[in-house]
Coordinates of C-alpha atoms in Angstrom, one line a residue:
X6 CA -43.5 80.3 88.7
X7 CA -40.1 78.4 88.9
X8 CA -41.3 75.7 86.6
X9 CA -43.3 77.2 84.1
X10 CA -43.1 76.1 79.9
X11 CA -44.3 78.2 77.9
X12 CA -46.8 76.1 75.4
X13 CA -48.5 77.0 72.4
X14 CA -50.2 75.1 69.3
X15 CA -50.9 76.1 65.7
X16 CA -52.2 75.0 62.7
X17 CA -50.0 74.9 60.4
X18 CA -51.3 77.0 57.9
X19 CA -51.2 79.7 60.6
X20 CA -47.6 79.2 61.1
X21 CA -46.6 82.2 59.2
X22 CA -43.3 80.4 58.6
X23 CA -41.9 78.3 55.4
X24 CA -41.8 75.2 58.0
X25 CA -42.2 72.3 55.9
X26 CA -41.1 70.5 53.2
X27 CA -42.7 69.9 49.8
X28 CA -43.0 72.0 46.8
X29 CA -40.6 75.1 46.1
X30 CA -41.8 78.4 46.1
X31 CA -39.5 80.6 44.0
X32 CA -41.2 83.7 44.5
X33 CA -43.5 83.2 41.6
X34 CA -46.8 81.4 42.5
X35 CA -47.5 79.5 39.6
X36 CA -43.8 78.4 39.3
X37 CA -43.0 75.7 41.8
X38 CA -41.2 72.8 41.6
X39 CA -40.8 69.4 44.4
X40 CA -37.5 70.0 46.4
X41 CA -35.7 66.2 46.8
X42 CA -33.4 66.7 50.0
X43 CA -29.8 67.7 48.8
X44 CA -31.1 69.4 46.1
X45 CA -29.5 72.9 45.5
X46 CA -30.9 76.0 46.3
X47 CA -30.7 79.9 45.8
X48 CA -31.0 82.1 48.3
X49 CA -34.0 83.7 47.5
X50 CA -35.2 80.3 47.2
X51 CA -37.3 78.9 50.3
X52 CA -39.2 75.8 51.3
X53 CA -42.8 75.6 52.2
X54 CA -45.0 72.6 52.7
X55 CA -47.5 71.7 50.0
X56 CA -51.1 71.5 52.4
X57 CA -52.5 69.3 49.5
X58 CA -49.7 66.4 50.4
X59 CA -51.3 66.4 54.2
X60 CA -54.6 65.4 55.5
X61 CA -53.8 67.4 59.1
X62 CA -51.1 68.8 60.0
X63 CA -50.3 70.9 63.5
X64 CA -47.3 72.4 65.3
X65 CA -46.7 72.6 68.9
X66 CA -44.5 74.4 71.5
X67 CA -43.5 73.2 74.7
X68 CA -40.3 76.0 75.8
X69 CA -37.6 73.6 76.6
X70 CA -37.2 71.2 74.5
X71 CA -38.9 67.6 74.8
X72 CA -36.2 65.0 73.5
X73 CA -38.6 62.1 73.9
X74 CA -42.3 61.6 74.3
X75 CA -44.7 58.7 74.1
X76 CA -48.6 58.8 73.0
X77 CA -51.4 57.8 75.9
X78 CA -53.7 55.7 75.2
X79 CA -57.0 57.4 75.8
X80 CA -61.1 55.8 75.9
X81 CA -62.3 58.4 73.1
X82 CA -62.5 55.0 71.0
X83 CA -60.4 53.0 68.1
X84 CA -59.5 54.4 64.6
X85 CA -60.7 57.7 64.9
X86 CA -60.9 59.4 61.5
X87 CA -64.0 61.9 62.1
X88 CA -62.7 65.3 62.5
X89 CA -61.5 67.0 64.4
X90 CA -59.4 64.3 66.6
X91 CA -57.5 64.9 69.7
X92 CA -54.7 63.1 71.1
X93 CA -53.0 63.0 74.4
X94 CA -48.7 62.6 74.9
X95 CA -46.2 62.5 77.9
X96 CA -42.7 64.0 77.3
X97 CA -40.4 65.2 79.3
X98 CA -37.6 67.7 78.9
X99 CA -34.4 68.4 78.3
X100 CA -33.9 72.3 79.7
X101 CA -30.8 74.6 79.9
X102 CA -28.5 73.9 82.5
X103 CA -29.8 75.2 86.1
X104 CA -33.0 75.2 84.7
X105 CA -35.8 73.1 86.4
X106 CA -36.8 70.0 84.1
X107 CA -40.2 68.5 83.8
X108 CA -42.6 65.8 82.5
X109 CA -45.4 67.5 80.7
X110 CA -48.8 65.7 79.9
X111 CA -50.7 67.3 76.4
X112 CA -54.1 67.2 75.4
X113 CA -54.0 68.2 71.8
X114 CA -58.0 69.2 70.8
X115 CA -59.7 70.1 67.7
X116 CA -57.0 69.1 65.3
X117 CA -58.1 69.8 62.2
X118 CA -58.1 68.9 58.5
X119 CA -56.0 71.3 56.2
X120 CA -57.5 73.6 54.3
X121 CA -56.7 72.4 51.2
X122 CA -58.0 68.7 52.2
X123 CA -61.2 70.6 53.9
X124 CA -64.6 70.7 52.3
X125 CA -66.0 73.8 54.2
X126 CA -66.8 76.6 51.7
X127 CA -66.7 78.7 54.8
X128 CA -63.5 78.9 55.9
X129 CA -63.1 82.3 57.1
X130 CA -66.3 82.2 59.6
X131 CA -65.1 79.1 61.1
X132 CA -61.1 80.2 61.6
X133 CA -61.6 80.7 65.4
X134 CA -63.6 77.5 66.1
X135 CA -61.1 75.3 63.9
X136 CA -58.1 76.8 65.9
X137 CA -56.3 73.7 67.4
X138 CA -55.9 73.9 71.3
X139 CA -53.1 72.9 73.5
X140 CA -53.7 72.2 77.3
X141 CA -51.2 70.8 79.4
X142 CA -49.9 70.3 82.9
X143 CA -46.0 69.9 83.9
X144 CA -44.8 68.4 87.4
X145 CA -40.7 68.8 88.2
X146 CA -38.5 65.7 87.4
X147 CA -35.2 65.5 88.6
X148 CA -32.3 65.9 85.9
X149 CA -32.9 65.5 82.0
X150 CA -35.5 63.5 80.3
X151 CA -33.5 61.1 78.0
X152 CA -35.8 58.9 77.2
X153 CA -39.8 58.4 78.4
X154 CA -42.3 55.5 78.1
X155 CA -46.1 54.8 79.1
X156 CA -47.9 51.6 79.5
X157 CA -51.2 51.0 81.6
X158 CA -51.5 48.8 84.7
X159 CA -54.6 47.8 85.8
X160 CA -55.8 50.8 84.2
X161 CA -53.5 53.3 85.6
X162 CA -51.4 55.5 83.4
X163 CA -47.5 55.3 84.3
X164 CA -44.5 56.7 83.2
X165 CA -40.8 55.2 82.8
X166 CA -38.5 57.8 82.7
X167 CA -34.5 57.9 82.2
X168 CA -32.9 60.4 83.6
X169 CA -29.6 62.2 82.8
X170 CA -28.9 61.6 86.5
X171 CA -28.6 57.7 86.4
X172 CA -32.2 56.8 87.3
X173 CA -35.0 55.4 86.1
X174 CA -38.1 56.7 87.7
X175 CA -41.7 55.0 87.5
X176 CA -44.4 58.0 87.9
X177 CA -48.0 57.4 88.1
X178 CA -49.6 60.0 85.9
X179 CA -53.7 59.6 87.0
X180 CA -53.5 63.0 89.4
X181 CA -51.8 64.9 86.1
X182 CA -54.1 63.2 83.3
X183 CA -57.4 64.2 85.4
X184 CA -56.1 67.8 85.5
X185 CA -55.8 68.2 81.7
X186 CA -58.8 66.3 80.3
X187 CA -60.8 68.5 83.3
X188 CA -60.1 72.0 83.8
X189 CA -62.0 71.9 87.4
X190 CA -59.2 69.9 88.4
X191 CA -56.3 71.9 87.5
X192 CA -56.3 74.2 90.3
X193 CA -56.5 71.2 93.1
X194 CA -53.1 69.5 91.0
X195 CA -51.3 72.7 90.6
X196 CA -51.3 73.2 94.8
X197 CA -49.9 69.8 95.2
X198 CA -47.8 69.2 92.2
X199 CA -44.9 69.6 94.0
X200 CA -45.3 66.9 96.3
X201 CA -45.5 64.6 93.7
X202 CA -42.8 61.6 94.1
X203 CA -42.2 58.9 91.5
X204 CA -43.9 55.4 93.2
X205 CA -40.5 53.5 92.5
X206 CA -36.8 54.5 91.6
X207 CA -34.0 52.6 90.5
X208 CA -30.7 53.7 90.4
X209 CA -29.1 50.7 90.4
X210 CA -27.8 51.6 86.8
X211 CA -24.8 53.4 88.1
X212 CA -24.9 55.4 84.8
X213 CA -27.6 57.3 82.7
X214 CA -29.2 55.7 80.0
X215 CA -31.7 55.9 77.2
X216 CA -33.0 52.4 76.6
X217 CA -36.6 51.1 78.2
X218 CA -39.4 50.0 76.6
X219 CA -42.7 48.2 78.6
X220 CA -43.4 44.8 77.8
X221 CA -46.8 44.2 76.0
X222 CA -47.7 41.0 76.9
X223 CA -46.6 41.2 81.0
X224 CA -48.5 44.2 82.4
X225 CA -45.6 45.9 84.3
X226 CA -42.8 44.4 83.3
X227 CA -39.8 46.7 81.9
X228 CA -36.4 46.5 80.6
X229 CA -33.7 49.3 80.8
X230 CA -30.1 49.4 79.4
X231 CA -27.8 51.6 80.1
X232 CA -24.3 53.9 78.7
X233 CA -22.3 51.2 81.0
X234 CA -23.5 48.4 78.5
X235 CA -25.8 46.7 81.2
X236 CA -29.1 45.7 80.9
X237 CA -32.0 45.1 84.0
X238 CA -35.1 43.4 83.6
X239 CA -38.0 44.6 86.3
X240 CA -40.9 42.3 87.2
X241 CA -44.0 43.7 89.0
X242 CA -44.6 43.0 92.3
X243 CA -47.3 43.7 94.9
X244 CA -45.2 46.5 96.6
X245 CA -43.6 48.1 93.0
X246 CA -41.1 46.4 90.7
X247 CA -38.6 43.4 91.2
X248 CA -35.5 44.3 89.5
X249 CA -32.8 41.7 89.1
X250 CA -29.8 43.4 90.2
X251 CA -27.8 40.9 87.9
X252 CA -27.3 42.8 84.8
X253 CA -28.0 40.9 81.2
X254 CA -24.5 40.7 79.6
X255 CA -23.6 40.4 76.2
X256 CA -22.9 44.3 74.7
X257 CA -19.8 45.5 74.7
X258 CA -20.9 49.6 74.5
X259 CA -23.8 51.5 75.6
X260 CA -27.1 50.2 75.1
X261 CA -28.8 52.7 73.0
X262 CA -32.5 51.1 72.6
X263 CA -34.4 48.1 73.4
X264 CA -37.7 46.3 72.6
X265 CA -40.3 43.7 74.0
X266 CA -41.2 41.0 71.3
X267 CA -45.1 41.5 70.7
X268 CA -45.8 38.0 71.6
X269 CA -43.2 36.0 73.0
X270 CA -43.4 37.2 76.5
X271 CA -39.8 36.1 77.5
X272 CA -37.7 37.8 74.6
X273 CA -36.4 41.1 73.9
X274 CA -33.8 42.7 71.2
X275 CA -31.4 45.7 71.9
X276 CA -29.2 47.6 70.2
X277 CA -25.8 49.5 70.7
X278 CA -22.9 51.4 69.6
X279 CA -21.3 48.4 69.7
X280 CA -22.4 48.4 65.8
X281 CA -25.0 45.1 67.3
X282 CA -28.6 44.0 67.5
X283 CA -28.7 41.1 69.9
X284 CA -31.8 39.0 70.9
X285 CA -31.8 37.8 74.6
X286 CA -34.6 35.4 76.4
X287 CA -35.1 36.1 80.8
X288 CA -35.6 32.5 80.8
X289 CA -31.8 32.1 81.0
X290 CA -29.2 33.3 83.9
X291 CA -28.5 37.5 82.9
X292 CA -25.2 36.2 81.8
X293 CA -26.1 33.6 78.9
X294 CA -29.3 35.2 78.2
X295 CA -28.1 36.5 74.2
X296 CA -29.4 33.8 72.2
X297 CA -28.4 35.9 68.9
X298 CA -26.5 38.2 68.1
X299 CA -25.7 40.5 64.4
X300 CA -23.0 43.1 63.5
X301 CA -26.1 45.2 62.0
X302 CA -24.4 48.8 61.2
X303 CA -20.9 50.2 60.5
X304 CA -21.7 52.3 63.0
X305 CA -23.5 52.9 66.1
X306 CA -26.9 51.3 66.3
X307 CA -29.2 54.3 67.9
X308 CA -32.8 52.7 67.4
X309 CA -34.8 49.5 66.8
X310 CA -38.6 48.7 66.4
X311 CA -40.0 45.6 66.2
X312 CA -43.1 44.9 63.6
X313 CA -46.2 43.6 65.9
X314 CA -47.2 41.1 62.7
X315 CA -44.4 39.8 61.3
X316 CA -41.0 39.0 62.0
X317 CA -39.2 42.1 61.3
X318 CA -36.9 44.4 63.1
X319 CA -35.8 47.3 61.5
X320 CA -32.8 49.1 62.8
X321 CA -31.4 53.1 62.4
X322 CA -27.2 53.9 63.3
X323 CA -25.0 56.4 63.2
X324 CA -24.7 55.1 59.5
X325 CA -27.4 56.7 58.4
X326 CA -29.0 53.8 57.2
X327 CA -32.2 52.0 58.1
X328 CA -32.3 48.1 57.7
X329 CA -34.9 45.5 57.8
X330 CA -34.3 42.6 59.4
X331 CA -36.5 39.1 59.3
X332 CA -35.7 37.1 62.7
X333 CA -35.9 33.9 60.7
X334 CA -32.9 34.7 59.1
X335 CA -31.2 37.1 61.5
X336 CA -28.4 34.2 62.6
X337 CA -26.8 34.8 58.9
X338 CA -26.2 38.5 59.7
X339 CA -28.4 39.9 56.6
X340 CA -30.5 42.5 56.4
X341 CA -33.8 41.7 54.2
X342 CA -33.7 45.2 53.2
X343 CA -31.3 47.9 53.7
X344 CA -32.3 52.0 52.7
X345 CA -29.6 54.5 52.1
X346 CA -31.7 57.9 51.6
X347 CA -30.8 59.9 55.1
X348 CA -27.6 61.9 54.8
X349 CA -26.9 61.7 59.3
X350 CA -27.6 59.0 61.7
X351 CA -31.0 58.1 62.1
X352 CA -32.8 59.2 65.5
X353 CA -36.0 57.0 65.5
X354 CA -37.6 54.5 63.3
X355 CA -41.0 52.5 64.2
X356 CA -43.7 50.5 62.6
X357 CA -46.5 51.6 61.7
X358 CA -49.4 49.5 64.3
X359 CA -51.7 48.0 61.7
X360 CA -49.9 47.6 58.3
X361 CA -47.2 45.4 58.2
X362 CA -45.1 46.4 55.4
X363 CA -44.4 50.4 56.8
X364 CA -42.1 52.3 59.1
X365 CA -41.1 55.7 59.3
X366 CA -37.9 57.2 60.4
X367 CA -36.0 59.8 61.2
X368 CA -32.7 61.3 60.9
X369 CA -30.2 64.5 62.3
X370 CA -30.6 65.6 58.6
X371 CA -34.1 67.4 59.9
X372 CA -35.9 64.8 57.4
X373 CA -38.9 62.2 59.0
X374 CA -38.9 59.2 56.2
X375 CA -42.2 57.1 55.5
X376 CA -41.3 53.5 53.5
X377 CA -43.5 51.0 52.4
X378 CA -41.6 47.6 51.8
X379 CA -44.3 46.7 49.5
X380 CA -44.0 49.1 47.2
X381 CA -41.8 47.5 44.0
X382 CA -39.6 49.2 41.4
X383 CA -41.2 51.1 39.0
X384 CA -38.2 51.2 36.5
X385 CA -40.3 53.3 34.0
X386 CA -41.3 55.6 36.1
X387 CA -38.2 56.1 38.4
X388 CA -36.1 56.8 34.9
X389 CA -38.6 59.4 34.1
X390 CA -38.2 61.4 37.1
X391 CA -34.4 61.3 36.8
X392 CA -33.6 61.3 40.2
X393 CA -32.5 58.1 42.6
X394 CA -35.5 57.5 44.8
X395 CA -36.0 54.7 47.1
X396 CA -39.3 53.5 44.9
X397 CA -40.6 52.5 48.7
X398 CA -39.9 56.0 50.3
X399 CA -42.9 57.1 50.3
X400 CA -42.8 60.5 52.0
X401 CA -40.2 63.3 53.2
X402 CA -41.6 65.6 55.9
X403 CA -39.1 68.4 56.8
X404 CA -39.4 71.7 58.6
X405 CA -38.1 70.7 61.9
X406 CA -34.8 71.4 63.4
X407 CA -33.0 68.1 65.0
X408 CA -36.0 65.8 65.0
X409 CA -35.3 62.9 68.0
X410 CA -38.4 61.1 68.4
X411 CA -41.5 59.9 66.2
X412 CA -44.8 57.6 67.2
X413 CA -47.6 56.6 65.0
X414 CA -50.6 56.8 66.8
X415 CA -52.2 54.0 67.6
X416 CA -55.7 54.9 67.8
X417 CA -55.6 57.6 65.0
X418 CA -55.0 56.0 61.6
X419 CA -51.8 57.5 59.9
X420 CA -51.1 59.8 62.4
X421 CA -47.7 60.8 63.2
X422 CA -46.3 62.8 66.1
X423 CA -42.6 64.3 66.2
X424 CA -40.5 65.8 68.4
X425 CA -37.6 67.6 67.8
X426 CA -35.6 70.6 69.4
X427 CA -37.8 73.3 67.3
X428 CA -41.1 71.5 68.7
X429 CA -44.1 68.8 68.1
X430 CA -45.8 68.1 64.6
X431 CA -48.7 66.2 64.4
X432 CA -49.8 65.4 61.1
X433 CA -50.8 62.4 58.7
X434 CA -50.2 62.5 54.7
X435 CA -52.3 61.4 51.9
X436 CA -49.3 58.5 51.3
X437 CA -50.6 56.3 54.4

């Protein structure tokens, strides 16, 4: 078949590869040591991950490479923590040139504990039941997925998706999430797959993009920025989406990312490579809607999330550094907190849902950064270990290769997802 992705899912225990990051194996098993990013290595030297630093933790393949994903929110209930959990994603792809490109819906089933966090005695017996399973379903999407995101409306499962060729496309995804939570279905889905259309399009952008985010507090409404600078806000309507063809003004460079305050229902922040965050309220005309505005990075400004309890923004650039921002302050152009550990510029950052203080992060140096503003010097203990370590870093997970995206998900309790061009990890640490 013309549009056919290759998927596969393992434990990661099962990997046979040194994927991960952790402790160093130096050929001698009773000899290891914890590797700190940067630190030097031989070449008989090789990094593996240390299974008792994760609770879970699970690769995935999907062929061509998914740049950008979002989790689905599912009915299997709220903070899930009995094993084993399953967890369902959109992403789409970004494939070789003349290659079809898709958006692929995952069920990830019977994710598992590690075996050095399980407490079967009878590990071997129950290998083949504990395998972790992989379904999914693709339908065709015109051009390069730069960027996806998922809200529900009126409980239907949709889709934004920027593509490479200057559009943003609204799918619904009901007819492709019934195929992969019931296998009686797929065969009815894969015959008309192909007819699927996106229920609205916009490609009044004029330029691809990478910026949208769904508000959450107005079902259906969205915001998407663009590589032209421009912003459009889109209001449902009874017939599809409202989109103000007056574009918000204010950056100066491409509009790399954008969020929805979590309860103000009028006020959104973006970012861009014009080295700024701004804040902007709809209530005003498109032109004088940029109530604030800070010069937040050196460089460019690639990614912001903003905390759903407090209010804080934190920020990643092409600085390589991650800052923390408190709105209450923002006017004086000062970041609350400011974290120099990645050596490239940082890819994605969010909050964790439910505890304030924590983020993670990620950066083109392969590393996926959990902090914990919290967490206070330890001046003892940080001299002892002779090493300069954020005392709020909290975890380094490695193994990927160009990591682009991360989510925590919501309904799992310290579960992050990943994607990066060498695949999906799924996994949660013994840190959060």
């Amino acid at each position: 078949m013309a549009d056919h992705e290759e998927v596969e899912m393992v434990a990661a225990d099962d990997s046979g590869e040194s994927d991960e990051e952790s402790p160093q194996d130096t050929g001698n098993p009773a000899e290891t040591k914890v590797y700190l990013p940067g630190d030097p290595m031989d070449e008989e030297e090789e990094l593996v991950h240390d299974e008792s630093a994760y609770v879970m933790y699970h690769q995935a393949q999907t062929g061509a490479p998914c740049l950008s994903f979002d989790i689905l929110q599912d009915s299997l209930g709220e903070n899930r923590e009995t094993f084993p959990l399953a967890a369902y994603m959109v992403a789409g792809t970004q494939a070789e040139i003349g290659r079809p490109n898709h958006v692929i819906l995952m069920k990830m089933s019977n994710l598992n504990k590690t075996k050095a966090d399980s407490d079967d005695e009878d590990d071997e017996s129950d290998d083949e039941e504990e395998k972790p399973q992989l379904d999914t379903v693709m339908f065709q999407h015109l051009g390069g997925v730069n960027r996806i995101r998922t809200t529900v409306v009126q409980g239907t499962h949709l889709a934004a998706c920027w593509s490479d060729k200057g559009s943003v496309h609204i799918w619904d995804l009901s007819k492709p999430l019934r195929a992969v939570e019931d296998p009686s279905a797929i065969a009815a889905f894969e015959k008309t797959k192909d007819k699927m259309q996106p229920v609205y399009s916009f490609p009044g952008h004029q330029t691809e993009g990478f910026a949208v985010d769904w508000s959450t507090t107005v079902n259906g409404r969205l915001a998407t920025g663009d590589c032209r600078k421009d912003i459009h806000v889109w209001n449902p309507q009874d017939a599809g989406w409202n989109v103000d063809q007056r574009p918000f003004t204010g950056h100066t460079q491409s509009v790399e990312d954008i969020q929805w305050s979590p309860n103000e229902a009028t006020v959104f922040a973006s970012c861009s490579v014009d080295k700024t965050v701004r804040i902007w309220d709809i209530r005003a005309a498109p032109s004088k809607a940029n109530m604030l505005m800070a010069t937040a990075h050196d460089r460019d400004v690639n990614v912001i999330s903003w905390n759903r309890h407090e209010p804080f923004i934190v920020s990643g650039g092409d600085d390589g550094v991650v800052k923390v921002w408190d709105l209450r302050q923002f006017q004086k152009g000062v970041a609350v907190a400011v974290f120099k550990h990645h050596t490239a510029p940082i890819t994605s950052v969010e909050w964790h849902p439910t505890d304030s203080t924590v983020f993670a992060a990620s950066g083109a140096d392969d590393q996926l950064t959990m902090w914990d503003l919290a967490v206070e010097k330890d001046e003892e203990g940080t001299a002892s270990q002779g090493v300069d370590v954020p005392p709020q870093l909290l975890f380094v997970h490695m193994g990927q290769n160009d990591i682009k995206e991360l989510h925590w998900h919501p309904q799992l309790p310290g579960v992050l997802v990943s994607t990066a061009h060498s695949g999906f990890n799924i996994f949660r640490t013994i840190s959060v």
